[in-house]
Amino acid sequence: MAKFVLIGSGLAGGLLAAYLGRRGYEVALYERRADPREGNMVGGRSINLALSTRGIHALEQIGIADEVLKHAIPMRGRMIHPAGAEARTIFAPYDVDPNKHINSIGRAALNTTVIEAAQRYPNVHVKFNHKCTGVDIDSPTAQLLNTSTSQPLSASADSIIGVDGAFSAVRQSMQLKIGNFEYDESYLAHGYKELTIPPGPNGGWRMEKEALHIWPRKSFMMIALPNPDGSFTCTLFWEFEGPRSFATTKTDDDVRRFFEEEFPDAVPLMPNLVDDFKNNPTGSLVTIRCAPWFYKDKVALVGDAAHAVVPFYGQGMNAAFEDCVVLDECLAGFPEDRQRAFAEYFQRRKANADALADLALENFIEMRDKTASRTFRAKKKLDHFLEAALPGIYMPLYTMVTFTRIPYATAAHRARIQDALVYAGLIVAMILLLALAIRLLR
Ligand SMILES: Cc1cc2nc3c(=O)[nH]c(=O)nc-3n(C[C@H](O)[C@H](O)[C@H](O)COP(=O)(O)OP(=O)(O)OC[C@H]3O[C@@H](n4cnc5c(N)ncnc54)[C@H](O)[C@@H]3O)c2cc1C
């Protein structure tokens, strides 16, 4: 059986190791960080994530979906917090079917679960505190540094898979070696900062528990996802620079004033606001597109290493998990020809990853601006009405992306056609109504 070296045991790395382990491959997984079970989890990354159908399907295939969902909190819709101290919250369900929900799940717990799933296979070996510093893609061999002992070492395999996230060292080595490697990275003008709403006095949730809370403020927004311990993790997405921005908000008073003006209902729930704001890092939001995602039968990229997207569709991890399913299917389809399997995997995933990148960028505008408008909410109601009236024929884009496994590119294409038909239908209906009114007036 072939030997794989995987670089990165984040969300996709752990899951992919489990898939490869199940197929009987020898797998060595190297992670630069310490074991997440030792509690040193990922500073600066989102503490919780929205897990939905694609991700759940990938976990089901390896038999760990129930284990993961045990710790999840269902979020049945968006709870909009309009601007203004007196404004009332508005709940907008995600789907016409009240049973359809996304799941708030802790990154650390999920990461631990996928790593443990991989370690159930005796042919999978996980080594923490091993940082990859480069890959010789022809041999292929990964150069590593044991960060506990400062000892360099190398690991050779039949194939090396980069599951090492948006700033992948494996991808950088491919970029250096492959002449026509396409690479594009683009950053938003917005950064993000995580803040906390602690549990209430009795350990309960101080806002509606089963919702994704959004404070849309046109050019920026805050969101909050519930955690099992009664707390919420809030994320402020805000401009790095500008008259009102992370750059200009320096003193404790600046922070308090900004939050009291923009999120007055949240401030009383955030006793550690100023400290959180000062101490937590400000993350950047990057979209990365590259091609190809493989080199011969020797190297391949999976997850954020191949296609980092901004987080506004809640799909980055779900897509990374879907990559694992597809790569596993391709390896099963061409067991004697890994180059063909990698090529097939790339061909099946690339257009979908590109479509998701676009959808995620568009959804930022929807979340931070449109969710506050009546027109948007009316369109959502119309979507749900049409979905109920035309089951299997009309499906809102959000439903296709979040609650089905329809490929992202197909979903985006289908939504464009549906929208065109709906708008055309509305125009025809208005013309008919106008004609009828004129006739009645005569
Ligand atoms: C604020 C925010 C919110 C998000 N919310 C959601 C959400 O709600 N739903 C969703 O589906 N997605 C969400 N995402 C996206 C999601 O976090 C990523 O898509 C997902 O983590 C990708 O998994 P991955 O395994 O490819 O990469 P990662 O999770 O980044 O894992 C990469 C791993 O590789 C390791 N590594 C990196 N470099 C090296 C090296 N040189 N040597 C060895 N190891 C290395 C890292 O330490 C890490 O453990 C969000 C992202 C952000 C930033």
Short mmCIF file of C-alpha atoms and ligand atoms in Angstrom, two decimals:
data_model
loop_
_atom_site.label_atom_id
_atom_site.label_comp_id
_atom_site.label_asym_id
_atom_site.label_seq_id
_atom_site.Cartn_x
_atom_site.Cartn_y
_atom_site.Cartn_z
CA MET A 1 0.00 0.00 0.00
CA ALA A 2 1.20 3.52 -0.75
CA LYS A 3 2.51 5.76 1.99
CA PHE A 4 1.11 9.26 2.48
CA VAL A 5 2.63 12.13 4.43
CA LEU A 6 0.04 14.72 5.42
CA ILE A 7 1.12 18.19 6.51
CA GLY A 8 -1.34 19.83 8.93
CA SER A 9 -3.76 18.18 11.32
CA GLY A 10 -6.34 20.93 11.37
CA LEU A 11 -9.95 20.16 10.55
CA ALA A 12 -9.40 18.64 7.12
CA GLY A 13 -6.04 17.02 7.94
CA GLY A 14 -7.48 14.89 10.73
CA LEU A 15 -10.47 13.84 8.66
CA LEU A 16 -8.41 13.05 5.57
CA ALA A 17 -6.03 10.93 7.68
CA ALA A 18 -9.05 8.94 8.87
CA TYR A 19 -10.28 8.42 5.28
CA LEU A 20 -6.81 7.32 4.08
CA GLY A 21 -6.32 5.15 7.16
CA ARG A 22 -9.62 3.41 6.44
CA ARG A 23 -8.42 2.56 2.92
CA GLY A 24 -5.34 0.89 4.44
CA TYR A 25 -2.72 3.46 3.40
CA GLU A 26 0.26 4.13 5.66
CA VAL A 27 -0.29 7.70 6.89
CA ALA A 28 2.11 9.99 8.76
CA LEU A 29 0.48 13.26 9.78
CA TYR A 30 2.71 16.16 10.88
CA GLU A 31 1.28 19.18 12.70
CA ARG A 32 3.28 22.23 13.75
CA ARG A 33 1.12 22.93 16.79
CA ALA A 34 0.90 21.01 20.03
CA ASP A 35 -1.76 18.33 20.47
CA PRO A 36 -5.14 20.16 20.73
CA ARG A 37 -6.02 17.79 23.59
CA GLU A 38 -3.37 19.61 25.62
CA GLY A 39 -5.52 22.72 25.36
CA ASN A 40 -3.28 25.02 23.27
CA MET A 41 -5.79 25.52 20.55
CA VAL A 42 -5.38 27.85 17.63
CA GLY A 43 -5.03 31.42 18.86
CA GLY A 44 -6.73 33.93 16.61
CA ARG A 45 -8.90 31.48 14.67
CA SER A 46 -12.65 31.20 15.05
CA ILE A 47 -13.56 29.39 18.26
CA ASN A 48 -16.75 28.00 16.82
CA LEU A 49 -17.97 27.25 13.33
CA ALA A 50 -21.19 26.52 11.50
CA LEU A 51 -21.32 22.89 10.40
CA SER A 52 -23.89 22.00 7.76
CA THR A 53 -24.97 19.23 5.38
CA ARG A 54 -21.76 18.81 3.36
CA GLY A 55 -19.58 18.64 6.47
CA ILE A 56 -22.01 16.34 8.28
CA HIS A 57 -22.06 14.00 5.27
CA ALA A 58 -18.25 13.80 5.32
CA LEU A 59 -18.26 13.01 9.05
CA GLU A 60 -21.02 10.42 8.57
CA GLN A 61 -18.93 8.53 6.02
CA ILE A 62 -16.28 7.95 8.67
CA GLY A 63 -18.85 7.26 11.41
CA ILE A 64 -18.27 10.30 13.64
CA ALA A 65 -21.17 12.63 12.78
CA ASP A 66 -23.23 11.66 15.83
CA GLU A 67 -20.24 12.10 18.11
CA VAL A 68 -19.64 15.60 16.71
CA LEU A 69 -23.31 16.65 16.68
CA LYS A 70 -23.69 15.64 20.34
CA HIS A 71 -21.77 18.81 21.17
CA ALA A 72 -23.44 21.03 18.57
CA ILE A 73 -26.07 23.72 19.07
CA PRO A 74 -28.64 23.96 16.29
CA MET A 75 -29.06 27.44 14.78
CA ARG A 76 -32.46 27.60 13.07
CA GLY A 77 -32.16 31.04 11.54
CA ARG A 78 -30.68 34.50 11.73
CA MET A 79 -31.58 36.73 14.65
CA ILE A 80 -31.20 40.25 13.29
CA HIS A 81 -30.34 43.02 15.75
CA PRO A 82 -31.25 46.25 13.91
CA ALA A 83 -29.48 49.53 14.69
CA GLY A 84 -30.90 51.77 17.44
CA ALA A 85 -31.25 51.24 21.17
CA GLU A 86 -35.00 50.62 20.97
CA ALA A 87 -34.98 48.38 17.90
CA ARG A 88 -36.52 44.91 18.29
CA THR A 89 -34.75 41.77 17.11
CA ILE A 90 -36.19 40.00 14.06
CA PHE A 91 -35.90 36.23 13.53
CA ALA A 92 -35.51 34.99 9.94
CA PRO A 93 -35.56 31.16 9.62
CA TYR A 94 -32.95 29.60 7.32
CA ASP A 95 -35.45 27.42 5.53
CA VAL A 96 -39.14 26.87 5.02
CA ASP A 97 -38.64 23.51 6.76
CA PRO A 98 -38.18 24.32 10.48
CA ASN A 99 -36.15 21.11 10.92
CA LYS A 100 -33.37 22.46 8.71
CA HIS A 101 -30.68 24.15 10.74
CA ILE A 102 -26.95 24.74 10.80
CA ASN A 103 -24.87 23.68 13.81
CA SER A 104 -22.61 25.73 16.01
CA ILE A 105 -19.64 23.55 16.88
CA GLY A 106 -16.43 24.24 18.80
CA ARG A 107 -13.28 24.14 16.65
CA ALA A 108 -11.18 22.49 19.37
CA ALA A 109 -13.71 19.70 20.07
CA LEU A 110 -14.17 19.02 16.37
CA ASN A 111 -10.43 18.98 15.73
CA THR A 112 -9.91 16.53 18.56
CA THR A 113 -12.70 14.28 17.29
CA VAL A 114 -11.29 14.04 13.76
CA ILE A 115 -7.76 13.39 15.03
CA GLU A 116 -9.02 10.65 17.34
CA ALA A 117 -11.00 9.14 14.46
CA ALA A 118 -7.76 8.99 12.44
CA GLN A 119 -5.81 7.50 15.35
CA ARG A 120 -8.24 4.58 15.57
CA TYR A 121 -6.45 3.19 12.51
CA PRO A 122 -3.13 1.60 13.52
CA ASN A 123 -1.64 2.62 10.16
CA VAL A 124 -2.12 6.35 10.96
CA HIS A 125 0.60 8.10 13.01
CA VAL A 126 0.19 11.68 14.18
CA LYS A 127 3.15 13.81 15.21
CA PHE A 128 2.55 17.17 16.84
CA ASN A 129 5.12 19.97 17.22
CA HIS A 130 6.48 19.21 13.74
CA LYS A 131 6.57 22.16 11.39
CA CYS A 132 7.00 21.66 7.68
CA THR A 133 9.56 24.10 6.31
CA GLY A 134 9.41 23.00 2.67
CA VAL A 135 8.76 20.09 0.36
CA ASP A 136 10.93 18.58 -2.35
CA ILE A 137 8.02 17.80 -4.62
CA ASP A 138 9.95 15.41 -6.91
CA SER A 139 11.22 12.93 -4.33
CA PRO A 140 8.67 13.74 -2.63
CA THR A 141 10.09 14.60 0.78
CA ALA A 142 8.92 17.01 3.45
CA GLN A 143 11.50 18.95 5.42
CA LEU A 144 10.38 19.28 9.01
CA LEU A 145 11.46 20.90 12.22
CA ASN A 146 10.69 19.29 15.55
CA THR A 147 9.75 22.44 17.45
CA SER A 148 10.16 20.75 20.85
CA THR A 149 13.80 19.74 20.26
CA SER A 150 14.69 22.16 17.40
CA GLN A 151 15.89 19.09 15.45
CA PRO A 152 15.42 19.14 11.67
CA LEU A 153 14.21 15.93 10.01
CA SER A 154 12.70 14.80 6.76
CA ALA A 155 9.82 12.52 5.81
CA SER A 156 9.51 10.80 2.43
CA ALA A 157 6.41 9.15 1.02
CA ASP A 158 4.74 8.08 -2.19
CA SER A 159 2.54 11.19 -1.93
CA ILE A 160 2.54 14.29 0.27
CA ILE A 161 -0.73 16.09 0.89
CA GLY A 162 -0.78 19.71 1.99
CA VAL A 163 -3.65 20.13 4.43
CA ASP A 164 -1.81 23.00 6.06
CA GLY A 165 -4.30 25.80 5.67
CA ALA A 166 -4.41 29.11 3.86
CA PHE A 167 -0.68 29.84 4.17
CA SER A 168 0.35 26.35 3.14
CA ALA A 169 4.07 25.55 3.08
CA VAL A 170 3.35 22.65 0.69
CA ARG A 171 1.62 25.01 -1.77
CA GLN A 172 4.55 27.43 -1.55
CA SER A 173 6.92 24.62 -2.55
CA MET A 174 4.68 23.77 -5.51
CA GLN A 175 4.64 27.42 -6.51
CA LEU A 176 8.44 27.54 -6.53
CA LYS A 177 8.82 24.35 -8.58
CA ILE A 178 5.86 24.29 -11.00
CA GLY A 179 6.48 26.81 -13.79
CA ASN A 180 2.90 27.65 -14.73
CA PHE A 181 1.41 27.41 -11.24
CA GLU A 182 -1.48 29.89 -11.01
CA TYR A 183 -1.80 31.75 -7.75
CA ASP A 184 -4.02 34.56 -6.58
CA GLU A 185 -4.57 35.87 -3.06
CA SER A 186 -6.80 38.81 -2.21
CA TYR A 187 -7.52 40.37 1.16
CA LEU A 188 -10.65 42.18 2.27
CA ALA A 189 -10.31 45.70 3.65
CA HIS A 190 -12.03 44.24 6.74
CA GLY A 191 -10.45 42.30 9.57
CA TYR A 192 -12.13 40.33 12.34
CA LYS A 193 -11.91 40.24 16.10
CA GLU A 194 -13.47 37.71 18.47
CA LEU A 195 -15.23 38.84 21.63
CA THR A 196 -17.26 36.99 24.24
CA ILE A 197 -20.71 37.11 25.78
CA PRO A 198 -20.25 34.97 28.90
CA PRO A 199 -22.99 32.65 30.22
CA GLY A 200 -25.78 34.11 32.35
CA PRO A 201 -25.82 33.76 36.15
CA ASN A 202 -27.39 30.28 36.00
CA GLY A 203 -25.17 29.12 33.19
CA GLY A 204 -27.84 29.84 30.57
CA TRP A 205 -27.65 31.72 27.28
CA ARG A 206 -28.30 35.45 27.55
CA MET A 207 -29.80 35.73 24.05
CA GLU A 208 -31.85 33.31 21.94
CA LYS A 209 -29.72 30.17 21.97
CA GLU A 210 -30.72 28.49 18.71
CA ALA A 211 -29.88 31.31 16.30
CA LEU A 212 -26.96 32.94 14.56
CA HIS A 213 -27.12 36.53 15.77
CA ILE A 214 -26.27 39.32 13.34
CA TRP A 215 -25.88 43.05 13.96
CA PRO A 216 -25.83 44.31 10.34
CA ARG A 217 -24.43 47.84 10.07
CA LYS A 218 -24.07 48.31 6.29
CA SER A 219 -20.27 48.51 5.87
CA PHE A 220 -19.50 46.29 8.86
CA MET A 221 -21.21 43.83 11.20
CA MET A 222 -20.96 41.72 14.31
CA ILE A 223 -22.18 38.13 14.55
CA ALA A 224 -22.52 35.76 17.52
CA LEU A 225 -22.71 31.96 17.65
CA PRO A 226 -23.78 30.02 20.77
CA ASN A 227 -21.45 27.69 22.68
CA PRO A 228 -22.48 24.68 24.80
CA ASP A 229 -21.27 26.36 28.03
CA GLY A 230 -23.91 29.12 27.76
CA SER A 231 -21.55 31.68 26.22
CA PHE A 232 -21.61 33.24 22.75
CA THR A 233 -18.56 33.91 20.62
CA CYS A 234 -19.03 37.25 18.87
CA THR A 235 -17.03 38.23 15.81
CA LEU A 236 -16.72 41.85 14.75
CA PHE A 237 -15.98 42.26 11.03
CA TRP A 238 -14.77 45.82 10.58
CA GLU A 239 -12.55 47.93 8.34
CA PHE A 240 -8.84 47.86 9.23
CA GLU A 241 -8.40 51.50 8.20
CA GLY A 242 -10.62 54.57 7.91
CA PRO A 243 -12.17 57.27 10.09
CA ARG A 244 -14.02 54.64 12.16
CA SER A 245 -12.04 51.44 12.09
CA PHE A 246 -9.77 49.12 14.05
CA ALA A 247 -6.95 51.58 13.36
CA THR A 248 -8.68 54.56 14.96
CA THR A 249 -10.22 52.73 17.93
CA LYS A 250 -7.38 52.86 20.41
CA THR A 251 -8.48 53.85 23.91
CA ASP A 252 -10.91 52.11 26.24
CA ASP A 253 -13.33 55.00 25.73
CA ASP A 254 -13.10 54.64 21.93
CA VAL A 255 -14.04 50.98 22.25
CA ARG A 256 -16.92 51.61 24.66
CA ARG A 257 -18.27 54.53 22.61
CA PHE A 258 -18.21 52.57 19.36
CA PHE A 259 -20.01 49.57 20.87
CA GLU A 260 -22.56 51.71 22.70
CA GLU A 261 -23.37 53.55 19.47
CA GLU A 262 -23.52 50.47 17.26
CA PHE A 263 -24.41 47.47 19.43
CA PRO A 264 -26.20 48.94 22.47
CA ASP A 265 -28.14 45.74 23.24
CA ALA A 266 -24.95 43.66 23.28
CA VAL A 267 -22.85 45.92 25.52
CA PRO A 268 -24.55 44.98 28.82
CA LEU A 269 -23.91 41.30 27.96
CA MET A 270 -20.18 41.86 27.36
CA PRO A 271 -18.54 42.62 30.72
CA ASN A 272 -15.06 41.89 29.31
CA LEU A 273 -15.55 43.89 26.13
CA VAL A 274 -12.65 46.30 26.49
CA ASP A 275 -10.15 43.66 27.60
CA ASP A 276 -11.26 41.24 24.87
CA PHE A 277 -10.99 44.00 22.29
CA LYS A 278 -7.50 44.99 23.41
CA ASN A 279 -6.11 41.49 23.95
CA ASN A 280 -7.60 39.46 21.11
CA PRO A 281 -5.83 39.54 17.77
CA THR A 282 -7.32 41.14 14.67
CA GLY A 283 -7.40 38.53 11.92
CA SER A 284 -7.35 39.15 8.18
CA LEU A 285 -9.76 37.69 5.63
CA VAL A 286 -8.19 36.16 2.57
CA THR A 287 -9.41 34.43 -0.58
CA ILE A 288 -6.84 32.14 -2.19
CA ARG A 289 -7.23 30.56 -5.61
CA CYS A 290 -4.57 28.42 -7.18
CA ALA A 291 -4.08 25.75 -9.85
CA PRO A 292 -3.20 22.97 -10.22
CA TRP A 293 -3.86 21.34 -6.85
CA PHE A 294 -1.53 18.42 -7.58
CA TYR A 295 1.87 17.57 -8.98
CA LYS A 296 2.12 14.21 -10.76
CA ASP A 297 1.23 11.46 -8.27
CA LYS A 298 3.47 13.10 -5.69
CA VAL A 299 1.75 16.10 -4.12
CA ALA A 300 -1.81 17.34 -3.66
CA LEU A 301 -3.57 20.13 -1.78
CA VAL A 302 -6.77 19.82 0.26
CA GLY A 303 -8.94 22.33 2.15
CA ASP A 304 -7.82 25.91 2.74
CA ALA A 305 -4.39 25.09 1.31
CA ALA A 306 -6.11 24.75 -2.08
CA HIS A 307 -8.94 27.27 -1.70
CA ALA A 308 -9.21 29.57 1.31
CA VAL A 309 -12.48 31.53 1.26
CA VAL A 310 -13.85 34.33 3.44
CA PRO A 311 -16.12 32.95 6.18
CA PHE A 312 -19.43 34.59 5.27
CA TYR A 313 -21.18 31.53 3.88
CA GLY A 314 -20.00 29.35 6.77
CA GLN A 315 -18.64 26.89 4.22
CA GLY A 316 -14.81 26.86 4.35
CA MET A 317 -14.60 23.84 6.64
CA ASN A 318 -17.64 22.20 5.03
CA ALA A 319 -15.94 22.51 1.64
CA ALA A 320 -12.65 21.21 3.06
CA PHE A 321 -14.50 18.16 4.42
CA GLU A 322 -16.19 17.70 1.04
CA ASP A 323 -12.70 17.69 -0.55
CA CYS A 324 -11.83 14.70 1.66
CA VAL A 325 -14.90 12.79 0.44
CA VAL A 326 -14.13 13.50 -3.21
CA LEU A 327 -10.41 12.70 -2.92
CA ASP A 328 -11.30 9.44 -1.18
CA GLU A 329 -13.73 8.57 -4.00
CA CYS A 330 -11.10 9.39 -6.63
CA LEU A 331 -8.44 7.25 -4.90
CA ALA A 332 -10.96 4.41 -4.79
CA GLY A 333 -11.77 4.95 -8.48
CA PHE A 334 -8.11 4.80 -9.58
CA PRO A 335 -6.34 2.74 -6.90
CA GLU A 336 -3.36 1.98 -9.17
CA ASP A 337 -3.01 5.47 -10.64
CA ARG A 338 -2.74 8.23 -8.04
CA GLN A 339 -1.90 10.89 -10.61
CA ARG A 340 -5.20 10.16 -12.35
CA ALA A 341 -6.98 10.18 -8.97
CA PHE A 342 -5.46 13.59 -8.08
CA ALA A 343 -6.32 14.98 -11.53
CA GLU A 344 -9.90 13.77 -11.22
CA TYR A 345 -10.17 15.25 -7.70
CA PHE A 346 -8.87 18.62 -8.95
CA GLN A 347 -11.22 18.55 -11.94
CA ARG A 348 -14.25 17.81 -9.73
CA ARG A 349 -13.42 20.42 -7.09
CA LYS A 350 -11.77 23.45 -8.73
CA ALA A 351 -14.82 25.10 -10.35
CA ASN A 352 -16.80 24.48 -7.17
CA ALA A 353 -14.15 26.04 -4.96
CA ASP A 354 -14.05 29.09 -7.25
CA ALA A 355 -17.85 29.37 -7.15
CA LEU A 356 -17.79 29.14 -3.34
CA ALA A 357 -15.15 31.88 -3.14
CA ASP A 358 -17.48 34.21 -5.10
CA LEU A 359 -20.55 33.21 -3.09
CA ALA A 360 -18.73 33.85 0.19
CA LEU A 361 -17.67 37.34 -0.90
CA GLU A 362 -21.21 38.17 -2.06
CA ASN A 363 -22.68 36.89 1.19
CA PHE A 364 -20.64 39.42 3.19
CA ILE A 365 -22.66 42.20 1.56
CA GLU A 366 -25.88 40.25 2.18
CA MET A 367 -25.10 39.73 5.88
CA ARG A 368 -23.71 43.12 6.80
CA ASP A 369 -26.13 45.23 4.75
CA LYS A 370 -29.10 43.49 3.16
CA THR A 371 -30.30 41.43 6.14
CA ALA A 372 -31.38 44.71 7.76
CA SER A 373 -33.67 45.67 4.87
CA ARG A 374 -37.38 44.89 4.49
CA THR A 375 -36.91 44.15 0.78
CA PHE A 376 -34.36 41.47 1.58
CA ARG A 377 -36.63 39.86 4.15
CA ALA A 378 -39.54 39.99 1.68
CA LYS A 379 -37.34 38.24 -0.92
CA LYS A 380 -36.50 35.54 1.65
CA LYS A 381 -40.22 35.04 2.34
CA LEU A 382 -40.90 34.81 -1.39
CA ASP A 383 -38.05 32.28 -1.66
CA HIS A 384 -39.60 30.15 1.07
CA PHE A 385 -43.07 30.47 -0.47
CA LEU A 386 -41.78 29.33 -3.87
CA GLU A 387 -39.78 26.52 -2.28
CA ALA A 388 -42.93 25.23 -0.54
CA ALA A 389 -45.12 25.74 -3.63
CA LEU A 390 -42.64 24.17 -6.09
CA PRO A 391 -40.88 21.41 -4.13
CA GLY A 392 -37.86 20.02 -5.94
CA ILE A 393 -38.19 22.69 -8.65
CA TYR A 394 -37.39 25.91 -6.83
CA MET A 395 -34.66 25.90 -4.20
CA PRO A 396 -33.21 29.08 -2.68
CA LEU A 397 -29.46 29.51 -3.10
CA TYR A 398 -28.84 29.39 0.66
CA THR A 399 -30.72 26.07 0.86
CA MET A 400 -28.73 24.56 -2.00
CA VAL A 401 -25.40 25.64 -0.53
CA THR A 402 -26.14 24.80 3.08
CA PHE A 403 -28.67 21.98 3.13
CA THR A 404 -27.77 19.95 0.03
CA ARG A 405 -24.63 18.57 -1.60
CA ILE A 406 -25.43 20.09 -4.99
CA PRO A 407 -22.01 21.19 -6.29
CA TYR A 408 -21.40 24.87 -5.45
CA ALA A 409 -20.99 25.91 -9.10
CA THR A 410 -24.25 24.17 -10.07
CA ALA A 411 -26.06 25.82 -7.14
CA ALA A 412 -24.80 29.27 -8.12
CA HIS A 413 -25.80 28.73 -11.77
CA ARG A 414 -29.23 27.38 -10.86
CA ALA A 415 -29.86 30.31 -8.50
CA ARG A 416 -29.06 32.83 -11.25
CA ILE A 417 -31.61 31.17 -13.55
CA GLN A 418 -34.23 31.01 -10.78
CA ASP A 419 -33.72 34.68 -9.92
CA ALA A 420 -34.06 35.71 -13.57
CA LEU A 421 -37.31 33.71 -13.87
CA VAL A 422 -38.71 35.14 -10.62
CA TYR A 423 -37.90 38.73 -11.61
CA ALA A 424 -39.33 38.17 -15.10
CA GLY A 425 -42.46 36.65 -13.50
CA LEU A 426 -42.82 39.62 -11.15
CA ILE A 427 -42.49 42.10 -14.05
CA VAL A 428 -45.11 40.20 -16.09
CA ALA A 429 -47.44 40.09 -13.06
CA MET A 430 -47.03 43.85 -12.53
CA ILE A 431 -47.73 44.59 -16.20
CA LEU A 432 -50.86 42.42 -16.07
CA LEU A 433 -52.04 44.13 -12.88
CA LEU A 434 -51.42 47.55 -14.41
CA ALA A 435 -53.33 46.56 -17.57
CA LEU A 436 -56.19 45.27 -15.45
CA ALA A 437 -56.26 48.48 -13.38
CA ILE A 438 -56.32 50.65 -16.54
CA ARG A 439 -59.14 48.55 -18.00
CA LEU A 440 -61.19 48.82 -14.76
CA LEU A 441 -60.63 52.61 -14.63
CA ARG A 442 -61.95 52.96 -18.19
C1 LIG B 1 -13.36 33.82 11.47
C2 LIG B 1 -13.60 32.56 10.71
C3 LIG B 1 -14.82 31.92 10.81
C4 LIG B 1 -15.06 30.74 10.11
N1 LIG B 1 -16.28 30.17 10.21
C5 LIG B 1 -16.55 29.05 9.49
C6 LIG B 1 -17.83 28.42 9.59
O1 LIG B 1 -18.71 28.87 10.33
N2 LIG B 1 -18.04 27.30 8.84
C7 LIG B 1 -17.10 26.78 8.01
O2 LIG B 1 -17.37 25.76 7.35
N3 LIG B 1 -15.88 27.35 7.92
C8 LIG B 1 -15.57 28.46 8.63
N4 LIG B 1 -14.33 29.03 8.55
C9 LIG B 1 -13.34 28.43 7.64
C10 LIG B 1 -12.60 27.28 8.30
O3 LIG B 1 -11.98 27.72 9.49
C11 LIG B 1 -11.55 26.74 7.36
O4 LIG B 1 -12.07 26.59 6.07
C12 LIG B 1 -11.05 25.38 7.86
O5 LIG B 1 -10.40 25.55 9.09
C13 LIG B 1 -10.11 24.77 6.84
O6 LIG B 1 -9.58 23.58 7.35
P1 LIG B 1 -8.12 23.13 6.93
O7 LIG B 1 -7.86 21.87 7.66
O8 LIG B 1 -7.98 23.18 5.46
O9 LIG B 1 -7.16 24.28 7.49
P2 LIG B 1 -6.86 24.66 8.99
O10 LIG B 1 -8.02 24.39 9.84
O11 LIG B 1 -6.30 26.04 8.94
O12 LIG B 1 -5.72 23.66 9.44
C14 LIG B 1 -4.41 23.75 8.93
C15 LIG B 1 -3.50 23.05 9.92
O13 LIG B 1 -2.20 22.99 9.37
C16 LIG B 1 -1.26 23.35 10.36
N5 LIG B 1 -0.09 23.91 9.67
C17 LIG B 1 -0.01 25.07 8.99
N6 LIG B 1 1.21 25.24 8.49
C18 LIG B 1 1.93 24.15 8.86
C19 LIG B 1 3.27 23.75 8.65
N7 LIG B 1 4.13 24.51 7.95
N8 LIG B 1 3.68 22.57 9.16
C20 LIG B 1 2.82 21.77 9.86
N9 LIG B 1 1.55 22.12 10.11
C21 LIG B 1 1.10 23.28 9.61
C22 LIG B 1 -2.00 24.38 11.21
O14 LIG B 1 -1.41 24.51 12.49
C23 LIG B 1 -3.39 23.79 11.25
O15 LIG B 1 -3.56 22.89 12.31
C24 LIG B 1 -14.06 30.20 9.27
C25 LIG B 1 -12.82 30.82 9.17
C26 LIG B 1 -12.58 31.99 9.89
C27 LIG B 1 -11.25 32.65 9.76
#
